[in-house]
């Protein structure tokens, strides 16, 4: 049993899960029980920020699954993230009920403001938590399924696919900016009060959401590993490395791609749904193409096609972003831009690739040669 | 002092001749100063008579006096009953002589009395001004006057208009006057026959105004007249619909040429070389900022050169953007050939850096780029109003396109470029320095983006985000038109522009844009290689 689990996680995966477990224990404890004056104390704002990073890490994982293992560079994963977020946001809006500024028990404030008479049809059902949770997964999944079905069937690949995924998220951004769409337009959805009766401003709820995010990240990681290690995962890697050859051997390449693209979109949707209650707002800016590309660079920094690397990149780059935008706001775009360039030019395998190379140097020469030969064989 | 006096004398003589010739109706024509002096202490009736008499002089110089009267700015001095235009200032009022327009000192608040007007008087003042300006020596003033009648449709204006039309020499002014008279006739209680002629006159030019005038006239019209009006309205509306379609095509072509300008450099770097250059938009931005810097320098050091600022900026933008492009190719892209997705990420990073550089140098706000005089203004063509700015951008886009096609087809550099992109190793064995060709090709694409930036600085905000707004559109245009095909880019840009403008009236600007995006996404499913795909058998590229 432990052997099978170890095979599922891999060594680096096990370390990652251990780190997550440690973070799951340490941060709430440090927040609740350590004296605020102590340097080991973690304030609630930081808990929320960590929770946010965990959601980004899930998004990075979902991108790594399609890009690292199937060669689909999606520049529109931010759209799935945002759609999941909007599904969650709609539920939270309905939860506000009559506590809004206008006190309307059914209509959210922005609809009252726009003089709408009744709830648009697509807002029905979102007052039920289970329904909203279903939509968190189903809406991004359905969009990815339809989009992928059309694109993969007509063999739109490589750069072309990247460009149309970018066009997709751009179109969605424009659409959600419109007031007539019924998603709050420019301002998006905000002023949430509580979820399932728990006050969103309360410390305990925030820690709960944080723990939930850790759990979701661990779960997403295990699902990705399971997919990658399965026979299906081998076919995905074959598609990545030689799509036509795989097709000629007799695999229905588009089915494999469609499956993994849809799963990945659902995962991004879940990440978005966890993100929204923690930051307290969702607006059309989340659809911006730049966000999706930034998420791709998290994966590239951590190490494409490693899963663990995606998590490291997602958390690490955002830590750097928070630090730099606070301390030296002018420098942040230089740093991010430089990161794109440096990683693609000098670290094609990301941080994990660097670690790998460094570890190789540590083992004795004869073994290194052997390992090198193996690596060459693999390449 | 002598010259203004002489002028006034001349004017008075002229007015006297004119007044006696054209308007024999008023019993005795008086000189303008006489008439004005009668205003001092006059009651409403008397003032009205003076206004009529002033209008009858037909001298445009009394218009400002009448305007001042209408505004309540006309006063008389109690001491000597002299009339002045007075405005608040100093200790009481600043006086201006109504005839010469010269300053006439100040007056205390108690020393002057306002010449009072009521609503009916204001109306006759307005009508009088309209009549007056109809006889102005300046054609533009006459047209404005006729147009104001066209708006007011005041039946009282019929008579002065008839007189003015007879005296009018200029055809285009007469046309507007006749139209104005027809509009006034339709608004009067003339007989049907006159009105039907007027309807025909109005329908001669089909615009929204003609439609509005005719529809207003159809209220309470007799059967015969109603029929004539209905026919005319139909004619006007048909013609309006046609012109609005033509207008959409025009706007579409204009948008299309903007898209073409933004995409054409990309058609080289992406289409011909296969490099995904996400920093392409920033090359456009660099071009726009070059224009801004050139204009700033000209404003500060040589303002007389302002009209040629764009011509100076063009080669500079080409050179600077081209050099930045070559530096990018040598520094980054050449290590990434054959890895399109990595190129995409690296160049995106570069675009962020370039944006931040510009933001640090010039600040995040929009910079003002002015239009030279030959690009401002508009002219009319049929039912269309064409602005010179748009015309020049279309012309410019076409010229850039033509030059690019010529360079690729008929120069040795173009030949080498095509050779390298078709078969690198073969080209290399034939002695072509492929490295240099790559760098130059990329430089050419970037330089053209810079040139596009000069043009786009005229229609868009020059800010660090300028490039971002074009990058997605340009890629879609190139992919839609067919990669590796300049003509495809031309057709793609223009057809997307026209499609966008035809959708806008039905769907609104934003939804129209979304629909176009969805259309392109679906189109690429159908034809993954674009409209004009290069034919080939490659399984994988």
GROMACS .gro file of N, CA, C and O in nm, chain A residues 16-120:
model
  420
   16UNK      N    1   0.677   1.734  -0.162
   16UNK     CA    2   0.578   1.840  -0.179
   16UNK      C    3   0.460   1.821  -0.085
   16UNK      O    4   0.419   1.914  -0.015
   17UNK      N    5   0.409   1.695  -0.081
   17UNK     CA    6   0.293   1.669   0.005
   17UNK      C    7   0.329   1.691   0.151
   17UNK      O    8   0.249   1.745   0.229
   18UNK      N    9   0.451   1.652   0.188
   18UNK     CA   10   0.495   1.673   0.326
   18UNK      C   11   0.499   1.823   0.357
   18UNK      O   12   0.454   1.866   0.465
   19UNK      N   13   0.550   1.900   0.262
   19UNK     CA   14   0.555   2.046   0.283
   19UNK      C   15   0.414   2.102   0.299
   19UNK      O   16   0.388   2.187   0.385
   20UNK      N   17   0.322   2.054   0.215
   20UNK     CA   18   0.184   2.102   0.223
   20UNK      C   19   0.125   2.069   0.359
   20UNK      O   20   0.057   2.152   0.421
   21UNK      N   21   0.152   1.945   0.405
   21UNK     CA   22   0.099   1.903   0.535
   21UNK      C   23   0.155   1.993   0.644
   21UNK      O   24   0.082   2.040   0.732
   22UNK      N   25   0.286   2.019   0.635
   22UNK     CA   26   0.349   2.105   0.736
   22UNK      C   27   0.285   2.243   0.733
   22UNK      O   28   0.254   2.300   0.839
   23UNK      N   29   0.262   2.295   0.613
   23UNK     CA   30   0.201   2.429   0.601
   23UNK      C   31   0.059   2.425   0.656
   23UNK      O   32   0.013   2.521   0.717
   24UNK      N   33  -0.010   2.313   0.635
   24UNK     CA   34  -0.148   2.301   0.682
   24UNK      C   35  -0.152   2.302   0.834
   24UNK      O   36  -0.247   2.351   0.894
   25UNK      N   37  -0.049   2.247   0.897
   25UNK     CA   38  -0.048   2.244   1.043
   25UNK      C   39   0.007   2.376   1.097
   25UNK      O   40  -0.052   2.441   1.183
   26UNK      N   41   0.121   2.417   1.043
   26UNK     CA   42   0.194   2.527   1.103
   26UNK      C   43   0.118   2.660   1.096
   26UNK      O   44   0.103   2.729   1.196
   27UNK      N   45   0.071   2.694   0.978
   27UNK     CA   46   0.016   2.829   0.961
   27UNK      C   47  -0.107   2.855   1.049
   27UNK      O   48  -0.112   2.958   1.117
   28UNK      N   49  -0.206   2.764   1.054
   28UNK     CA   50  -0.318   2.791   1.145
   28UNK      C   51  -0.274   2.799   1.290
   28UNK      O   52  -0.320   2.887   1.364
   29UNK      N   53  -0.181   2.711   1.328
   29UNK     CA   54  -0.135   2.712   1.467
   29UNK      C   55  -0.064   2.845   1.495
   29UNK      O   56  -0.091   2.912   1.595
   30UNK      N   57   0.024   2.882   1.403
   30UNK     CA   58   0.100   3.005   1.423
   30UNK      C   59   0.006   3.125   1.428
   30UNK      O   60   0.030   3.222   1.498
   31UNK      N   61  -0.102   3.116   1.350
   31UNK     CA   62  -0.197   3.226   1.347
   31UNK      C   63  -0.278   3.235   1.477
   31UNK      O   64  -0.300   3.344   1.529
   32UNK      N   65  -0.318   3.118   1.529
   32UNK     CA   66  -0.409   3.117   1.643
   32UNK      C   67  -0.337   3.123   1.777
   32UNK      O   68  -0.382   3.191   1.868
   33UNK      N   69  -0.227   3.050   1.789
   33UNK     CA   70  -0.173   3.027   1.924
   33UNK      C   71  -0.041   3.097   1.951
   33UNK      O   72   0.001   3.107   2.064
   34UNK      N   73   0.030   3.141   1.846
   34UNK     CA   74   0.158   3.207   1.875
   34UNK      C   75   0.134   3.356   1.897
   34UNK      O   76   0.055   3.419   1.826
   35UNK      N   77   0.199   3.408   1.995
   35UNK     CA   78   0.184   3.548   2.034
   35UNK      C   79   0.213   3.642   1.916
   35UNK      O   80   0.315   3.626   1.848
   36UNK      N   81   0.126   3.739   1.886
   36UNK     CA   82   0.145   3.827   1.769
   36UNK      C   83   0.279   3.898   1.767
   36UNK      O   84   0.329   3.935   1.660
   37UNK      N   85   0.340   3.916   1.885
   37UNK     CA   86   0.468   3.987   1.888
   37UNK      C   87   0.581   3.898   1.837
   37UNK      O   88   0.683   3.948   1.789
   38UNK      N   89   0.561   3.768   1.845
   38UNK     CA   90   0.668   3.675   1.806
   38UNK      C   91   0.691   3.677   1.655
   38UNK      O   92   0.596   3.693   1.578
   39UNK      N   93   0.816   3.660   1.612
   39UNK     CA   94   0.843   3.658   1.467
   39UNK      C   95   0.781   3.536   1.398
   39UNK      O   96   0.770   3.534   1.276
   40UNK      N   97   0.741   3.434   1.476
   40UNK     CA   98   0.682   3.314   1.414
   40UNK      C   99   0.533   3.327   1.393
   40UNK      O  100   0.469   3.241   1.336
   41UNK      N  101   0.476   3.437   1.441
   41UNK     CA  102   0.332   3.457   1.425
   41UNK      C  103   0.299   3.483   1.277
   41UNK      O  104   0.377   3.547   1.206
   42UNK      N  105   0.183   3.431   1.235
   42UNK     CA  106   0.138   3.457   1.098
   42UNK      C  107   0.005   3.530   1.108
   42UNK      O  108  -0.090   3.476   1.166
   43UNK      N  109  -0.003   3.652   1.056
   43UNK     CA  110  -0.130   3.723   1.071
   43UNK      C  111  -0.232   3.676   0.967
   43UNK      O  112  -0.198   3.609   0.869
   44UNK      N  113  -0.358   3.713   0.991
   44UNK     CA  114  -0.466   3.659   0.909
   44UNK      C  115  -0.453   3.702   0.763
   44UNK      O  116  -0.482   3.625   0.672
   45UNK      N  117  -0.407   3.824   0.742
   45UNK     CA  118  -0.390   3.871   0.604
   45UNK      C  119  -0.295   3.778   0.529
   45UNK      O  120  -0.319   3.743   0.413
   46UNK      N  121  -0.189   3.735   0.597
   46UNK     CA  122  -0.094   3.646   0.530
   46UNK      C  123  -0.159   3.510   0.501
   46UNK      O  124  -0.131   3.449   0.398
   47UNK      N  125  -0.246   3.464   0.593
   47UNK     CA  126  -0.314   3.337   0.567
   47UNK      C  127  -0.392   3.347   0.437
   47UNK      O  128  -0.387   3.259   0.351
   48UNK      N  129  -0.463   3.461   0.419
   48UNK     CA  130  -0.542   3.479   0.297
   48UNK      C  131  -0.450   3.480   0.175
   48UNK      O  132  -0.480   3.418   0.072
   49UNK      N  133  -0.336   3.548   0.190
   49UNK     CA  134  -0.245   3.556   0.076
   49UNK      C  135  -0.192   3.418   0.040
   49UNK      O  136  -0.186   3.379  -0.077
   50UNK      N  137  -0.157   3.338   0.144
   50UNK     CA  138  -0.109   3.202   0.114
   50UNK      C  139  -0.218   3.120   0.046
   50UNK      O  140  -0.191   3.045  -0.048
   51UNK      N  141  -0.342   3.139   0.094
   51UNK     CA  142  -0.452   3.067   0.032
   51UNK      C  143  -0.463   3.101  -0.116
   51UNK      O  144  -0.487   3.014  -0.201
   52UNK      N  145  -0.442   3.228  -0.147
   52UNK     CA  146  -0.447   3.274  -0.286
   52UNK      C  147  -0.339   3.204  -0.369
   52UNK      O  148  -0.364   3.155  -0.479
   53UNK      N  149  -0.217   3.197  -0.312
   53UNK     CA  150  -0.108   3.132  -0.386
   53UNK      C  151  -0.141   2.985  -0.414
   53UNK      O  152  -0.106   2.934  -0.521
   54UNK      N  153  -0.207   2.921  -0.316
   54UNK     CA  154  -0.240   2.780  -0.335
   54UNK      C  155  -0.334   2.765  -0.455
   54UNK      O  156  -0.320   2.672  -0.535
   55UNK      N  157  -0.429   2.861  -0.468
   55UNK     CA  158  -0.520   2.855  -0.582
   55UNK      C  159  -0.442   2.872  -0.712
   55UNK      O  160  -0.467   2.803  -0.811
   56UNK      N  161  -0.345   2.965  -0.712
   56UNK     CA  162  -0.263   2.983  -0.832
   56UNK      C  163  -0.185   2.857  -0.863
   56UNK      O  164  -0.164   2.822  -0.979
   57UNK      N  165  -0.141   2.787  -0.754
   57UNK     CA  166  -0.065   2.664  -0.777
   57UNK      C  167  -0.153   2.559  -0.844
   57UNK      O  168  -0.107   2.485  -0.932
   58UNK      N  169  -0.282   2.554  -0.806
   58UNK     CA  170  -0.371   2.458  -0.872
   58UNK      C  171  -0.385   2.494  -1.020
   58UNK      O  172  -0.381   2.407  -1.108
   59UNK      N  173  -0.399   2.624  -1.047
   59UNK     CA  174  -0.408   2.668  -1.186
   59UNK      C  175  -0.282   2.627  -1.263
   59UNK      O  176  -0.289   2.576  -1.375
   60UNK      N  177  -0.165   2.648  -1.199
   60UNK     CA  178  -0.040   2.611  -1.264
   60UNK      C  179  -0.036   2.460  -1.291
   60UNK      O  180   0.006   2.417  -1.399
   61UNK      N  181  -0.083   2.381  -1.195
   61UNK     CA  182  -0.087   2.236  -1.215
   61UNK      C  183  -0.171   2.202  -1.338
   61UNK      O  184  -0.131   2.118  -1.420
   62UNK      N  185  -0.287   2.266  -1.349
   62UNK     CA  186  -0.376   2.232  -1.460
   62UNK      C  187  -0.311   2.269  -1.593
   62UNK      O  188  -0.329   2.199  -1.692
   63UNK      N  189  -0.233   2.377  -1.594
   63UNK     CA  190  -0.165   2.414  -1.719
   63UNK      C  191  -0.053   2.315  -1.749
   63UNK      O  192  -0.033   2.273  -1.863
   64UNK      N  193   0.019   2.274  -1.643
   64UNK     CA  194   0.128   2.180  -1.664
   64UNK      C  195   0.075   2.048  -1.719
   64UNK      O  196   0.140   1.984  -1.801
   65UNK      N  197  -0.044   2.011  -1.675
   65UNK     CA  198  -0.100   1.884  -1.723
   65UNK      C  199  -0.119   1.887  -1.874
   65UNK      O  200  -0.085   1.792  -1.944
   66UNK      N  201  -0.171   1.998  -1.928
   66UNK     CA  202  -0.194   2.000  -2.073
   66UNK      C  203  -0.068   2.041  -2.149
   66UNK      O  204  -0.042   1.990  -2.258
   67UNK      N  205   0.010   2.131  -2.093
   67UNK     CA  206   0.126   2.181  -2.168
   67UNK      C  207   0.246   2.087  -2.150
   67UNK      O  208   0.311   2.046  -2.247
   68UNK      N  209   0.272   2.051  -2.025
   68UNK     CA  210   0.390   1.969  -1.998
   68UNK      C  211   0.375   1.827  -2.047
   68UNK      O  212   0.473   1.764  -2.085
   69UNK      N  213   0.253   1.773  -2.045
   69UNK     CA  214   0.238   1.632  -2.078
   69UNK      C  215   0.169   1.608  -2.210
   69UNK      O  216   0.168   1.497  -2.260
   70UNK      N  217   0.104   1.712  -2.266
   70UNK     CA  218   0.034   1.686  -2.392
   70UNK      C  219   0.072   1.789  -2.499
   70UNK      O  220   0.026   1.782  -2.611
   71UNK      N  221   0.157   1.885  -2.462
   71UNK     CA  222   0.205   1.980  -2.561
   71UNK      C  223   0.104   2.082  -2.607
   71UNK      O  224   0.125   2.151  -2.706
   72UNK      N  225  -0.010   2.093  -2.534
   72UNK     CA  226  -0.108   2.195  -2.572
   72UNK      C  227  -0.076   2.321  -2.493
   72UNK      O  228  -0.100   2.325  -2.372
   73UNK      N  229  -0.023   2.425  -2.558
   73UNK     CA  230   0.002   2.548  -2.484
   73UNK      C  231  -0.124   2.633  -2.489
   73UNK      O  232  -0.153   2.698  -2.588
   74UNK      N  233  -0.200   2.629  -2.379
   74UNK     CA  234  -0.323   2.707  -2.373
   74UNK      C  235  -0.291   2.844  -2.315
   74UNK      O  236  -0.235   2.855  -2.206
   75UNK      N  237  -0.326   2.948  -2.389
   75UNK     CA  238  -0.310   3.084  -2.336
   75UNK      C  239  -0.445   3.136  -2.288
   75UNK      O  240  -0.468   3.255  -2.282
   76UNK      N  241  -0.536   3.042  -2.258
   76UNK     CA  242  -0.669   3.084  -2.215
   76UNK      C  243  -0.713   3.014  -2.088
   76UNK      O  244  -0.832   3.010  -2.058
   77UNK      N  245  -0.617   2.959  -2.012
   77UNK     CA  246  -0.660   2.888  -1.892
   77UNK      C  247  -0.714   2.983  -1.786
   77UNK      O  248  -0.792   2.942  -1.702
   78UNK      N  249  -0.671   3.108  -1.794
   78UNK     CA  250  -0.727   3.207  -1.703
   78UNK      C  251  -0.878   3.218  -1.719
   78UNK      O  252  -0.950   3.251  -1.624
   79UNK      N  253  -0.928   3.189  -1.839
   79UNK     CA  254  -1.072   3.196  -1.862
   79UNK      C  255  -1.145   3.089  -1.782
   79UNK      O  256  -1.250   3.115  -1.723
   80UNK      N  257  -1.089   2.967  -1.778
   80UNK     CA  258  -1.154   2.860  -1.701
   80UNK      C  259  -1.151   2.893  -1.552
   80UNK      O  260  -1.247   2.871  -1.479
   81UNK      N  261  -1.036   2.946  -1.510
   81UNK     CA  262  -1.021   2.990  -1.370
   81UNK      C  263  -1.127   3.092  -1.337
   81UNK      O  264  -1.199   3.082  -1.237
   82UNK      N  265  -1.142   3.192  -1.424
   82UNK     CA  266  -1.238   3.299  -1.398
   82UNK      C  267  -1.382   3.248  -1.403
   82UNK      O  268  -1.466   3.291  -1.324
   83UNK      N  269  -1.410   3.154  -1.494
   83UNK     CA  270  -1.547   3.101  -1.501
   83UNK      C  271  -1.582   3.028  -1.373
   83UNK      O  272  -1.693   3.043  -1.320
   84UNK      N  273  -1.489   2.946  -1.321
   84UNK     CA  274  -1.511   2.880  -1.193
   84UNK      C  275  -1.535   2.984  -1.084
   84UNK      O  276  -1.624   2.970  -1.000
   85UNK      N  277  -1.455   3.090  -1.090
   85UNK     CA  278  -1.469   3.198  -0.992
   85UNK      C  279  -1.605   3.265  -1.002
   85UNK      O  280  -1.669   3.294  -0.901
   86UNK      N  281  -1.652   3.289  -1.124
   86UNK     CA  282  -1.782   3.353  -1.141
   86UNK      C  283  -1.893   3.263  -1.089
   86UNK      O  284  -1.990   3.311  -1.029
   87UNK      N  285  -1.883   3.131  -1.112
   87UNK     CA  286  -1.986   3.039  -1.064
   87UNK      C  287  -1.994   3.049  -0.912
   87UNK      O  288  -2.103   3.058  -0.853
   88UNK      N  289  -1.877   3.051  -0.848
   88UNK     CA  290  -1.874   3.064  -0.702
   88UNK      C  291  -1.927   3.201  -0.661
   88UNK      O  292  -2.009   3.211  -0.567
   89UNK      N  293  -1.884   3.304  -0.733
   89UNK     CA  294  -1.927   3.440  -0.700
   89UNK      C  295  -2.078   3.454  -0.709
   89UNK      O  296  -2.141   3.522  -0.627
   90UNK      N  297  -2.140   3.387  -0.808
   90UNK     CA  298  -2.285   3.397  -0.823
   90UNK      C  299  -2.354   3.336  -0.703
   90UNK      O  300  -2.454   3.389  -0.652
   91UNK      N  301  -2.298   3.223  -0.655
   91UNK     CA  302  -2.358   3.164  -0.535
   91UNK      C  303  -2.345   3.260  -0.417
   91UNK      O  304  -2.442   3.284  -0.344
   92UNK      N  305  -2.227   3.317  -0.401
   92UNK     CA  306  -2.205   3.407  -0.287
   92UNK      C  307  -2.295   3.530  -0.297
   92UNK      O  308  -2.342   3.582  -0.196
   93UNK      N  309  -2.322   3.577  -0.423
   93UNK     CA  310  -2.412   3.690  -0.441
   93UNK      C  311  -2.552   3.654  -0.393
   93UNK      O  312  -2.619   3.733  -0.326
   94UNK      N  313  -2.597   3.535  -0.430
   94UNK     CA  314  -2.731   3.493  -0.390
   94UNK      C  315  -2.739   3.475  -0.238
   94UNK      O  316  -2.843   3.496  -0.178
   95UNK      N  317  -2.626   3.433  -0.177
   95UNK     CA  318  -2.623   3.415  -0.032
   95UNK      C  319  -2.646   3.546   0.042
   95UNK      O  320  -2.695   3.546   0.154
   96UNK      N  321  -2.606   3.658  -0.021
   96UNK     CA  322  -2.621   3.787   0.047
   96UNK      C  323  -2.767   3.812   0.081
   96UNK      O  324  -2.801   3.861   0.187
   97UNK      N  325  -2.856   3.768  -0.013
   97UNK     CA  326  -2.999   3.781   0.010
   97UNK      C  327  -3.039   3.926   0.036
   97UNK      O  328  -2.993   4.018  -0.033
   98UNK      N  329  -3.121   3.947   0.137
   98UNK     CA  330  -3.175   4.081   0.159
   98UNK      C  331  -3.079   4.170   0.238
   98UNK      O  332  -3.116   4.278   0.281
   99UNK      N  333  -2.954   4.123   0.260
   99UNK     CA  334  -2.861   4.207   0.335
   99UNK      C  335  -2.787   4.307   0.246
   99UNK      O  336  -2.700   4.379   0.291
  100UNK      N  337  -2.820   4.305   0.115
  100UNK     CA  338  -2.753   4.398   0.023
  100UNK      C  339  -2.793   4.542   0.052
  100UNK      O  340  -2.880   4.569   0.135
  101UNK      N  341  -2.728   4.634  -0.020
  101UNK     CA  342  -2.755   4.776   0.002
  101UNK      C  343  -2.902   4.809  -0.026
  101UNK      O  344  -2.964   4.886   0.044
  102UNK      N  345  -2.959   4.745  -0.130
  102UNK     CA  346  -3.097   4.773  -0.167
  102UNK      C  347  -3.195   4.680  -0.097
  102UNK      O  348  -3.315   4.696  -0.113
  103UNK      N  349  -3.143   4.579  -0.026
  103UNK     CA  350  -3.228   4.491   0.052
  103UNK      C  351  -3.323   4.405  -0.029
  103UNK      O  352  -3.422   4.356   0.022
  104UNK      N  353  -3.294   4.383  -0.157
  104UNK     CA  354  -3.380   4.297  -0.237
  104UNK      C  355  -3.345   4.151  -0.207
  104UNK      O  356  -3.229   4.111  -0.219
  105UNK      N  357  -3.444   4.068  -0.166
  105UNK     CA  358  -3.412   3.930  -0.126
  105UNK      C  359  -3.368   3.841  -0.241
  105UNK      O  360  -3.300   3.741  -0.219
  106UNK      N  361  -3.409   3.874  -0.365
  106UNK     CA  362  -3.376   3.786  -0.478
  106UNK      C  363  -3.264   3.847  -0.562
  106UNK      O  364  -3.164   3.781  -0.588
  107UNK      N  365  -3.285   3.973  -0.604
  107UNK     CA  366  -3.192   4.032  -0.699
  107UNK      C  367  -3.065   4.083  -0.629
  107UNK      O  368  -3.074   4.152  -0.528
  108UNK      N  369  -2.947   4.051  -0.685
  108UNK     CA  370  -2.824   4.114  -0.635
  108UNK      C  371  -2.828   4.264  -0.659
  108UNK      O  372  -2.901   4.312  -0.747
  109UNK      N  373  -2.749   4.336  -0.582
  109UNK     CA  374  -2.753   4.482  -0.585
  109UNK      C  375  -2.739   4.542  -0.725
  109UNK      O  376  -2.811   4.632  -0.763
  110UNK      N  377  -2.642   4.487  -0.803
  110UNK     CA  378  -2.616   4.553  -0.932
  110UNK      C  379  -2.736   4.542  -1.024
  110UNK      O  380  -2.757   4.628  -1.109
  111UNK      N  381  -2.817   4.435  -1.008
  111UNK     CA  382  -2.936   4.422  -1.094
  111UNK      C  383  -3.042   4.523  -1.053
  111UNK      O  384  -3.108   4.582  -1.137
  112UNK      N  385  -3.057   4.544  -0.922
  112UNK     CA  386  -3.151   4.646  -0.875
  112UNK      C  387  -3.107   4.781  -0.930
  112UNK      O  388  -3.187   4.860  -0.980
  113UNK      N  389  -2.977   4.803  -0.925
  113UNK     CA  390  -2.922   4.930  -0.972
  113UNK      C  391  -2.952   4.951  -1.120
  113UNK      O  392  -2.976   5.062  -1.165
  114UNK      N  393  -2.949   4.840  -1.198
  114UNK     CA  394  -2.976   4.850  -1.341
  114UNK      C  395  -3.125   4.844  -1.371
  114UNK      O  396  -3.164   4.835  -1.487
  115UNK      N  397  -3.208   4.846  -1.265
  115UNK     CA  398  -3.354   4.841  -1.281
  115UNK      C  399  -3.404   4.714  -1.346
  115UNK      O  400  -3.496   4.716  -1.427
  116UNK      N  401  -3.340   4.602  -1.314
  116UNK     CA  402  -3.390   4.477  -1.371
  116UNK      C  403  -3.506   4.429  -1.289
  116UNK      O  404  -3.508   4.443  -1.166
  117UNK      N  405  -3.607   4.369  -1.360
  117UNK     CA  406  -3.729   4.327  -1.292
  117UNK      C  407  -3.710   4.192  -1.224
  117UNK      O  408  -3.750   4.171  -1.111
  118UNK      N  409  -3.650   4.099  -1.300
  118UNK     CA  410  -3.637   3.965  -1.240
  118UNK      C  411  -3.501   3.904  -1.273
  118UNK      O  412  -3.428   3.956  -1.357
  119UNK      N  413  -3.475   3.795  -1.204
  119UNK     CA  414  -3.347   3.727  -1.218
  119UNK      C  415  -3.333   3.670  -1.359
  119UNK      O  416  -3.427   3.605  -1.408
  120UNK      N  417  -3.217   3.691  -1.428
  120UNK     CA  418  -3.198   3.626  -1.557
  120UNK      C  419  -3.198   3.474  -1.539
  120UNK      O  420  -3.163   3.425  -1.430
   0.00000   0.00000   0.00000
